[in-house]
XYZ file of C-alpha atoms in Angstrom:
485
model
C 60.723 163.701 104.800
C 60.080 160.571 102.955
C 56.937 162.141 101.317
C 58.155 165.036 100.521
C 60.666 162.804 98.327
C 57.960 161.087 97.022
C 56.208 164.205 95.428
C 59.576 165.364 94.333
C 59.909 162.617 92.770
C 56.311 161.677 91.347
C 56.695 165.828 90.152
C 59.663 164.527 88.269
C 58.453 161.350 86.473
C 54.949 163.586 85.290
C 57.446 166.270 83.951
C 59.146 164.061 81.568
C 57.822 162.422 78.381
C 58.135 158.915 79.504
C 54.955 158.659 81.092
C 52.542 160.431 78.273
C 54.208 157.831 76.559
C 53.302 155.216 79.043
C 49.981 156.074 79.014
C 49.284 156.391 75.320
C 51.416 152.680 74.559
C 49.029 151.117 77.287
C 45.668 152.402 75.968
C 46.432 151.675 72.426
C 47.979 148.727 72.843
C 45.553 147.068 75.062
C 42.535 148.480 73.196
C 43.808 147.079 70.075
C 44.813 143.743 71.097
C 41.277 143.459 73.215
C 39.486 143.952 70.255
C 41.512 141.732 68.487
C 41.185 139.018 71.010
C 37.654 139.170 71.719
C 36.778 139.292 67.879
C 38.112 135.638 67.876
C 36.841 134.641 71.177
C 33.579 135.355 70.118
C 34.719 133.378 66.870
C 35.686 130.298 68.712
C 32.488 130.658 71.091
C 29.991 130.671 67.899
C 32.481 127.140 66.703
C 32.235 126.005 70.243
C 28.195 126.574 70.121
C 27.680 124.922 66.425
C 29.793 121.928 67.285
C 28.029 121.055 70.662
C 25.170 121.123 68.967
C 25.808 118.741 66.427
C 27.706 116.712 69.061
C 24.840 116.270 70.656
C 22.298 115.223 68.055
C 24.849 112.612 67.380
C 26.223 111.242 70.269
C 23.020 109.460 71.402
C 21.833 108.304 68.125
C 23.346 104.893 68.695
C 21.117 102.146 68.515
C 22.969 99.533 70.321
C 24.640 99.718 73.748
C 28.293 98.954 72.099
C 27.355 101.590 69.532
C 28.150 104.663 72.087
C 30.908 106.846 71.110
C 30.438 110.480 72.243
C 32.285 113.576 71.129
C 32.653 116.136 74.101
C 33.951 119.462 73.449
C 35.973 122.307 76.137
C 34.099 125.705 75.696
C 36.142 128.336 75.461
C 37.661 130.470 78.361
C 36.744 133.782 78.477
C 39.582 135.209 80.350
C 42.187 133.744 77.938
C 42.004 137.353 76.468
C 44.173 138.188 79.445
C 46.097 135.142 78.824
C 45.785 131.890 76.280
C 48.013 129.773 78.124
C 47.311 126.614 76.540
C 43.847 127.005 76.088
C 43.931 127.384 72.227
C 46.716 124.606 72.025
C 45.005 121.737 73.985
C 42.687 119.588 72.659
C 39.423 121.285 73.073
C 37.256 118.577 71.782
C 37.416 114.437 73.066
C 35.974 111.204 71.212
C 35.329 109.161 73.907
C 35.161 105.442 73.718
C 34.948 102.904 76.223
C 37.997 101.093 75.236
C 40.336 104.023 75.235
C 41.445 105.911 78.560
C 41.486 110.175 77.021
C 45.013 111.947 78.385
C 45.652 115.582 77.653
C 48.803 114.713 76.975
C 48.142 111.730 74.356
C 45.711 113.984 72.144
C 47.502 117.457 72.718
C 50.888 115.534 70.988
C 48.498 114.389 68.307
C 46.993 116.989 67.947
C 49.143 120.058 67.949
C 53.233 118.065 66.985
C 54.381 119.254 70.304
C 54.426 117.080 73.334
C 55.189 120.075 76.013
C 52.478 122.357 76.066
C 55.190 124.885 78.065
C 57.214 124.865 74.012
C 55.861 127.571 72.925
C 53.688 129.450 75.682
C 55.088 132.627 74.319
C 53.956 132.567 71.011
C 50.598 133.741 71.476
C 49.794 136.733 71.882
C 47.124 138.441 74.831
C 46.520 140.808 76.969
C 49.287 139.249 79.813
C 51.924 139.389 77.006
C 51.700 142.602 75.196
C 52.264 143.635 79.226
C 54.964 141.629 80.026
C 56.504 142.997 77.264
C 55.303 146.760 77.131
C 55.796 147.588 81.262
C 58.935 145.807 81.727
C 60.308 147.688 79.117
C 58.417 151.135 80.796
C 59.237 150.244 84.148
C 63.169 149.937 83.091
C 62.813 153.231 80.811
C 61.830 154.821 84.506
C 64.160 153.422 86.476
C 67.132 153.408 84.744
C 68.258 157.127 85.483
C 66.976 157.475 88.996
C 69.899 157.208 90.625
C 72.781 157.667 88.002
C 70.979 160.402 86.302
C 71.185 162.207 90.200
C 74.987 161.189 90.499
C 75.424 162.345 86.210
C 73.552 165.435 87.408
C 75.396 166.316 90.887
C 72.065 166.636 92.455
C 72.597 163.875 94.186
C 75.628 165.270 96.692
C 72.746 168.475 97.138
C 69.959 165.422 98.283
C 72.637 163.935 100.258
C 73.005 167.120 101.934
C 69.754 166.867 103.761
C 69.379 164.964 106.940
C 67.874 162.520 104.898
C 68.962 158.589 104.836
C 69.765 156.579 101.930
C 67.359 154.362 102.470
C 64.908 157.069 101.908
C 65.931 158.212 99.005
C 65.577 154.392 97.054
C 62.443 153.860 99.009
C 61.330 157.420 97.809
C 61.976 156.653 94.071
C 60.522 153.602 94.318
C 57.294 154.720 95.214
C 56.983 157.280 93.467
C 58.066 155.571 90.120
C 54.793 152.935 90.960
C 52.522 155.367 91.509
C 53.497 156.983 88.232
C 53.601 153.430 86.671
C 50.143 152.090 88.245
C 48.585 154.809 86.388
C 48.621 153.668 82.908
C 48.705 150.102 84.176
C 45.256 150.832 85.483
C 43.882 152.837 82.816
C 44.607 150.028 79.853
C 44.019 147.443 82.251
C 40.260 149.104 82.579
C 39.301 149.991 78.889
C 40.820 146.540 77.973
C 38.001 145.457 80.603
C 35.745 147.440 79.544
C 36.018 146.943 76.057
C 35.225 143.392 76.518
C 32.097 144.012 78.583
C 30.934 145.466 75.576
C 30.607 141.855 73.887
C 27.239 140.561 73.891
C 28.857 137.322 74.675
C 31.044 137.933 77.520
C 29.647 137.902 81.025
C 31.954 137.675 83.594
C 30.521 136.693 87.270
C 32.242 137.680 90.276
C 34.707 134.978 90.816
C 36.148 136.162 87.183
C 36.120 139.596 88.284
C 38.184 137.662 91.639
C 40.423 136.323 89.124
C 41.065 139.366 87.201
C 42.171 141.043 90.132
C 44.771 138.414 90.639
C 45.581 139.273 87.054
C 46.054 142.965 87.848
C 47.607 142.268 91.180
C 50.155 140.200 89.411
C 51.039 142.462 87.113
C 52.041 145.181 89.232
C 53.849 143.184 90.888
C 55.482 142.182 87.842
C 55.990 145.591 87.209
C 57.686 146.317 90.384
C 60.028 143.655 90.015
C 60.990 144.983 86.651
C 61.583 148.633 88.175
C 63.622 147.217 91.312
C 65.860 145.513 88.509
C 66.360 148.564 86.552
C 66.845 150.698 90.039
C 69.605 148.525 91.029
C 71.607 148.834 87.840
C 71.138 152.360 88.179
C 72.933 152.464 91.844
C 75.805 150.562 90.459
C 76.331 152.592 87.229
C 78.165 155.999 87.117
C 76.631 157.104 83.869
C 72.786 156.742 82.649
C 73.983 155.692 79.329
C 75.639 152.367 80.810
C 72.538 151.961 82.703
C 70.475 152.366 80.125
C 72.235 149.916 77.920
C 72.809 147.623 80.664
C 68.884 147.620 81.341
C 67.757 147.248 77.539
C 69.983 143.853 77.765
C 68.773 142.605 81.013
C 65.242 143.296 79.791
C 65.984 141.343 76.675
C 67.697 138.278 78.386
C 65.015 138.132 81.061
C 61.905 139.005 78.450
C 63.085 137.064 75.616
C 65.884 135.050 75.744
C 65.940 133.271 79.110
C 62.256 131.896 79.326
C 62.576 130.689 75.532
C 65.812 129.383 75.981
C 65.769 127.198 78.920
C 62.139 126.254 77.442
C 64.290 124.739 74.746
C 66.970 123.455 76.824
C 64.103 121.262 78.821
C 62.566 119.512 75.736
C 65.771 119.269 74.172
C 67.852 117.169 77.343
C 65.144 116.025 78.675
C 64.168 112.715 76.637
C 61.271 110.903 76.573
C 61.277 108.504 73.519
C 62.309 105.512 75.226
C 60.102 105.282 78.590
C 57.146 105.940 75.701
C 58.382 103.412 73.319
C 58.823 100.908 76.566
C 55.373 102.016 77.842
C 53.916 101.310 74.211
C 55.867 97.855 74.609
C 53.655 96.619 77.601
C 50.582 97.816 76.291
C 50.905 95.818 73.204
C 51.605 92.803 75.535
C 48.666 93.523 77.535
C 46.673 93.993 74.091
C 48.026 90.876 72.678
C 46.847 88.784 76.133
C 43.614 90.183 75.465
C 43.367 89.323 71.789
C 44.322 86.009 73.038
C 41.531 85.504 75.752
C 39.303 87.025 72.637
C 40.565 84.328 70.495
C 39.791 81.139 72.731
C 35.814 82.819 72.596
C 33.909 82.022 69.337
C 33.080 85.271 67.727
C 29.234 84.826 66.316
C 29.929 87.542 63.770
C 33.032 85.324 62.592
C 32.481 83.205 59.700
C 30.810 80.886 59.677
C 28.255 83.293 61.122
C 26.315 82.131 64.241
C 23.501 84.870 63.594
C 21.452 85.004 60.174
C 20.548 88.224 59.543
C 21.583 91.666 58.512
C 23.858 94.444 60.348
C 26.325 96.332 60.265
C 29.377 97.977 62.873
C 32.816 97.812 63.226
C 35.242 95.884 65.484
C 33.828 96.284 68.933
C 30.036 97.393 67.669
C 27.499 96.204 66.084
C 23.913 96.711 65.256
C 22.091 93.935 63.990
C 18.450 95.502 62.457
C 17.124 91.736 61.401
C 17.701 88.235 62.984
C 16.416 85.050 60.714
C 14.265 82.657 62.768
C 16.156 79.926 62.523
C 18.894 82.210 64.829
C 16.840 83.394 67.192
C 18.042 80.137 69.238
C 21.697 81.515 68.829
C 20.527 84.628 70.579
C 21.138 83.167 74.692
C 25.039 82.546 73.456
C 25.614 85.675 71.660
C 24.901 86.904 75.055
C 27.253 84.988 76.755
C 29.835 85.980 74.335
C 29.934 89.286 75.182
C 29.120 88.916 78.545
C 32.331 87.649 79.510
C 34.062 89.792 76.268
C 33.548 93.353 76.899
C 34.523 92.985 80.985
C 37.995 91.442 79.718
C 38.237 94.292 77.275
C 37.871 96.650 80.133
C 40.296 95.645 82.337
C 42.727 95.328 79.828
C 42.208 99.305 79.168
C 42.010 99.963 82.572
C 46.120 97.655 82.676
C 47.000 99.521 79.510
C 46.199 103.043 81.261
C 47.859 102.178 84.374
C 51.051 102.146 82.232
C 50.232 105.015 80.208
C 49.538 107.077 83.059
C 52.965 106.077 85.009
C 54.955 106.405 81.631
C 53.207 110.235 81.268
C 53.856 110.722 84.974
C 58.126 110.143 83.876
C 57.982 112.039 80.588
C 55.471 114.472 79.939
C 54.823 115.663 83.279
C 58.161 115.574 84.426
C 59.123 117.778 81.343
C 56.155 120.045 82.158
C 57.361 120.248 85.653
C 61.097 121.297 84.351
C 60.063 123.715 82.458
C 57.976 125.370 84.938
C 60.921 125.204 87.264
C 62.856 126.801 85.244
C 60.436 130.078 83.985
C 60.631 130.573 88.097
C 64.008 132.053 87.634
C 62.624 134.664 85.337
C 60.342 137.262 86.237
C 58.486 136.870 82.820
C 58.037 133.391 83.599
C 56.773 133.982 87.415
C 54.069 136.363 85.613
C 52.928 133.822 82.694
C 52.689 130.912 85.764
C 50.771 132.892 87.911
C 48.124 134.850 85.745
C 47.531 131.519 83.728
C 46.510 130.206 87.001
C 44.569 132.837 87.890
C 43.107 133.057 84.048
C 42.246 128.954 84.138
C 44.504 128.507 80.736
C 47.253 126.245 82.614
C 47.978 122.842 82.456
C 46.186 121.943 85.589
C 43.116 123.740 84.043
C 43.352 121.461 80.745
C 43.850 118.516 82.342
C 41.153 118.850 84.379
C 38.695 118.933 81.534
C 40.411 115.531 80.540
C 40.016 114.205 84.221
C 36.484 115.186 83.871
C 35.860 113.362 80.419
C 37.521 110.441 82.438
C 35.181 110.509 85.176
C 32.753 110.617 82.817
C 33.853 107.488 80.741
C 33.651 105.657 84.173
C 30.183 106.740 84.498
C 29.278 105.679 81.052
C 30.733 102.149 82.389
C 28.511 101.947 85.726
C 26.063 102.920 84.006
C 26.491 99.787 81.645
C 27.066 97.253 84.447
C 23.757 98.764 86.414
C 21.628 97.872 82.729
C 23.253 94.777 82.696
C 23.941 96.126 78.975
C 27.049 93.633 78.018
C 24.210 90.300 78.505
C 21.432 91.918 76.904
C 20.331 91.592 73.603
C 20.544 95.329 72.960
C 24.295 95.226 73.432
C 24.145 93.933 69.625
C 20.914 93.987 68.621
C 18.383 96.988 67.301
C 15.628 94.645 65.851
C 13.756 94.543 68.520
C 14.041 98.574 69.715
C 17.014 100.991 70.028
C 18.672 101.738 73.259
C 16.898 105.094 74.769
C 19.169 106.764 76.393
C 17.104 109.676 78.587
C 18.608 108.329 81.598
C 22.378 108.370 80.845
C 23.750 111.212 83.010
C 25.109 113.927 80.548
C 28.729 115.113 80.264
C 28.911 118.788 82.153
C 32.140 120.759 82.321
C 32.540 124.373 83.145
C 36.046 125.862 82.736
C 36.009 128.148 85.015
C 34.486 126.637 88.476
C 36.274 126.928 91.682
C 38.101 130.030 92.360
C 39.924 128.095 94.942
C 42.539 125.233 93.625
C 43.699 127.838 90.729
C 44.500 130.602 93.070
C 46.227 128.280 95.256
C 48.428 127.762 92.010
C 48.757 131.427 91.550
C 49.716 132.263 94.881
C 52.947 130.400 95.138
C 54.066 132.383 91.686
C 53.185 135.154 93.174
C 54.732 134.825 96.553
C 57.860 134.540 94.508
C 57.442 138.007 92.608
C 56.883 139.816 95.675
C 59.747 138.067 97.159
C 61.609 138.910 94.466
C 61.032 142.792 94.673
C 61.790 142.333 98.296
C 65.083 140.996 97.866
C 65.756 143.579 95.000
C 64.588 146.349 96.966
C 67.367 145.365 99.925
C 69.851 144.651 97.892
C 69.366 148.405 95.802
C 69.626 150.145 99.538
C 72.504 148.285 100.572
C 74.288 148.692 97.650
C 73.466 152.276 97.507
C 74.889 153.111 101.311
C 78.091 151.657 100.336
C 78.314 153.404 97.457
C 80.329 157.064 97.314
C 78.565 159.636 95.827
């Protein structure tokens, strides 16, 4: 009984306009925002390419040891044509230095005038949103007469005539309505994938293809959740035009208006000017204890100058190219100097990071965290979690770039303290040969690398789709057997 429903019903949805329609919005649609999309990924790839490169010709062209500073760059993420997330927004290239600790947070504010990367999440447009948009608004357009268009009709007492139990009959439309849905899902999920294959510079291994199925997965879930919504209003509502009208305004205050608007209430109540300001306050202390511990050293670059010679640098660098004879004896307590300056000057970073990091842990991530909470209650918000996750374009992807740069600075400091760099002449001096620096371990970050931690993200968004539908699905038979026809 139950599949002959379904074909009744899949007969039904083919017979009726909405789903040519369906079919023709998803392929044009997704074809022409995948060409759009990959047009400037391969755009920001060719930046990406040309700015490593000169990176790298000039990040070890320092002659002296204090003369490091290195600019690494975050290439690209190819499956941020299915969904940006924040991967535009971030900060996708770092000056590191060894007296500054790099926070996504810190250069993303900087940066982009917005210090929650969840502001404006909907802004950009990709693959993820034009469906969020497009088959919630299908999926409602299907659902939305299936049962009020029977009762309108008075089919629904000749169904009801058959040995056949409610439950059935939701279960039946249900199905069938997916099936007709998956369809153009899957056909302008394909040619969007296809159409990006066709990029010379887009290779997706098998863990992306992994990940795009969590995409895909996600979104007809996403789908179903949106159907299930529009199915229940049509159980309660006596005429299609009151579910139909209802619908259109659920899909706008779940679509539109919920996910910006709580967005807005989050960054708006939730203040973080003062725990900064304070956190800003005890850096400058710990900055100003340095400074003092500086002061009681005798700088040899200080008037009157220790060293006779010529060089150049700034504040915490310098490259002397000629020392006078009559210095050279000056050269032993130069040493010394910063010897005992530059391992003060790192553990008052590592201090003023300490508080940095705790102040970001009460402000910025707690804000993050709100605002993700608070997408959850929206079923465009559960999508945008979990296929940012899946796409690497989240906030745990960007800060792990930054966590890498991070591990990286530390590296650049053992790797000082193992050359004994702050006592040797090199530290300051080029005269007698630049620093070569073939054995410094290079900076290496892949955006996309285990398929493992960001699935684990997506799952628990996902989990709470499908137990959405679940609950939605119950709730449409229940209120369906109580109903009188």
């Amino acid at each position: 009984m139950l599949w002959t429903l379904i074909q009744r019903e899949i007969l039904a949805n083919l017979m009726t306009f909405r789903f040519p329609i369906a079919v023709i919005a998803c392929v044009i649609l997704g074809l022409t925002i995948t060409a759009a999309l990959t047009d400037n990924y391969e755009r920001r790839l060719a930046s990406y390419n040309e700015a490593f490169q000169t990176h790298q010709e000039k990040n070890f062209s320092a002659k002296t040891y204090s003369g490091l500073t290195l600019q690494l760059d975050r290439p690209p993420n190819p499956l941020s044509l299915f969904n940006q997330g924040l991967d535009k927004r971030a900060a996708n290239s770092v000056r590191l230095h060894r007296d500054k600790v790099p926070s996504v947070w810190e250069d993303n504010y900087f940066s982009t005038g917005f210090d929650n990367p969840f502001r404006h999440l909907l802004t950009s447009i990709d693959i993820v949103t034009v469906f969020q948009i497009l088959l919630s608004l299908l999926a409602l357009v299907f659902a939305y007469d299936a049962i009020a268009g029977e009762r309108e009709n008075g089919t629904l007492h000749l169904i009801l005539a058959n040995p056949v139990g409610r439950g059935l009959i939701v279960l039946s439309k249900y199905l069938s309505a997916m099936i007709c849905l998956m369809l153009p899902v899957l056909i302008g999920f394909l040619l969007a994938l296809m159409l990006q294959l066709q990029s010379s510079v887009i290779d997706y291994s098998t863990v992306d293809f992994l990940r795009i199925g969590g995409i895909l997965l996600t979104t007809i879930v996403y789908v179903s959740a949106f159907y299930l919504i529009g199915l229940l209003i049509s159980c309660i509502s006596r005429r299609t035009a009151t579910s139909l009208i209802s619908s259109m305004f659920i899909w706008v205050v779940l679509t539109f208006i919920y996910p910006n608007a709580s967005l807005f209430m989050v960054n708006h109540f939730i203040e973080t000017e003062e725990k900064i300001e304070q956190a800003d306050r005890e850096i400058s202390q710990i900055m100003e204890g340095f400074q003092r511990e500086k002061a009681k050293l005798k700088d040899p670059f200080a008037p009157p100058f220790l060293l006779k010679g010529r060089w150049g640098g700034g504040s915490i660098s310098k490259d002397v190219v000629r020392v006078e004879a009559e210095s050279e004896l000056e050269i032993p307590t130069v040493k010394a100097y910063y010897q005992e300056l530059e391992p003060q000057r790192l553990r008052a970073v590592a201090a003023a990071w300490l508080v940095r990091k705790q102040a970001y842990s009460e402000t910025f991530v707690h804000r993050s965290t709100s605002a993700r909470n608070a997408l959850r209650l929206s079923p465009a918000g559960l999508y945008y979690l979990a296929t940012a996750a899946y796409a690497g374009t989240d906030l745990a992807a960007m800060e792990a770039f930054f966590k890498a740069v991070r591990q990286y600075r530390q590296t650049i400091l053992d790797y000082f303290y193992d050359k004994k760099a702050f006592s040797s002449r090199q530290w300051f001096a080029s005269d007698k040969g630049a620093v070569r620096w073939d054995d410094l371990p290079r900076f290496s970050y892949q955006a996309l690398k285990g398929l493992a931690a960001d699935s684990s993200r997506a799952s628990g968004e996902l989990l709470r789709l499908l137990l959405l539908n679940l609950v939605l699905l119950i709730v449409a038979i229940v209120v369906f057997s109580r109903q009188e026809v």
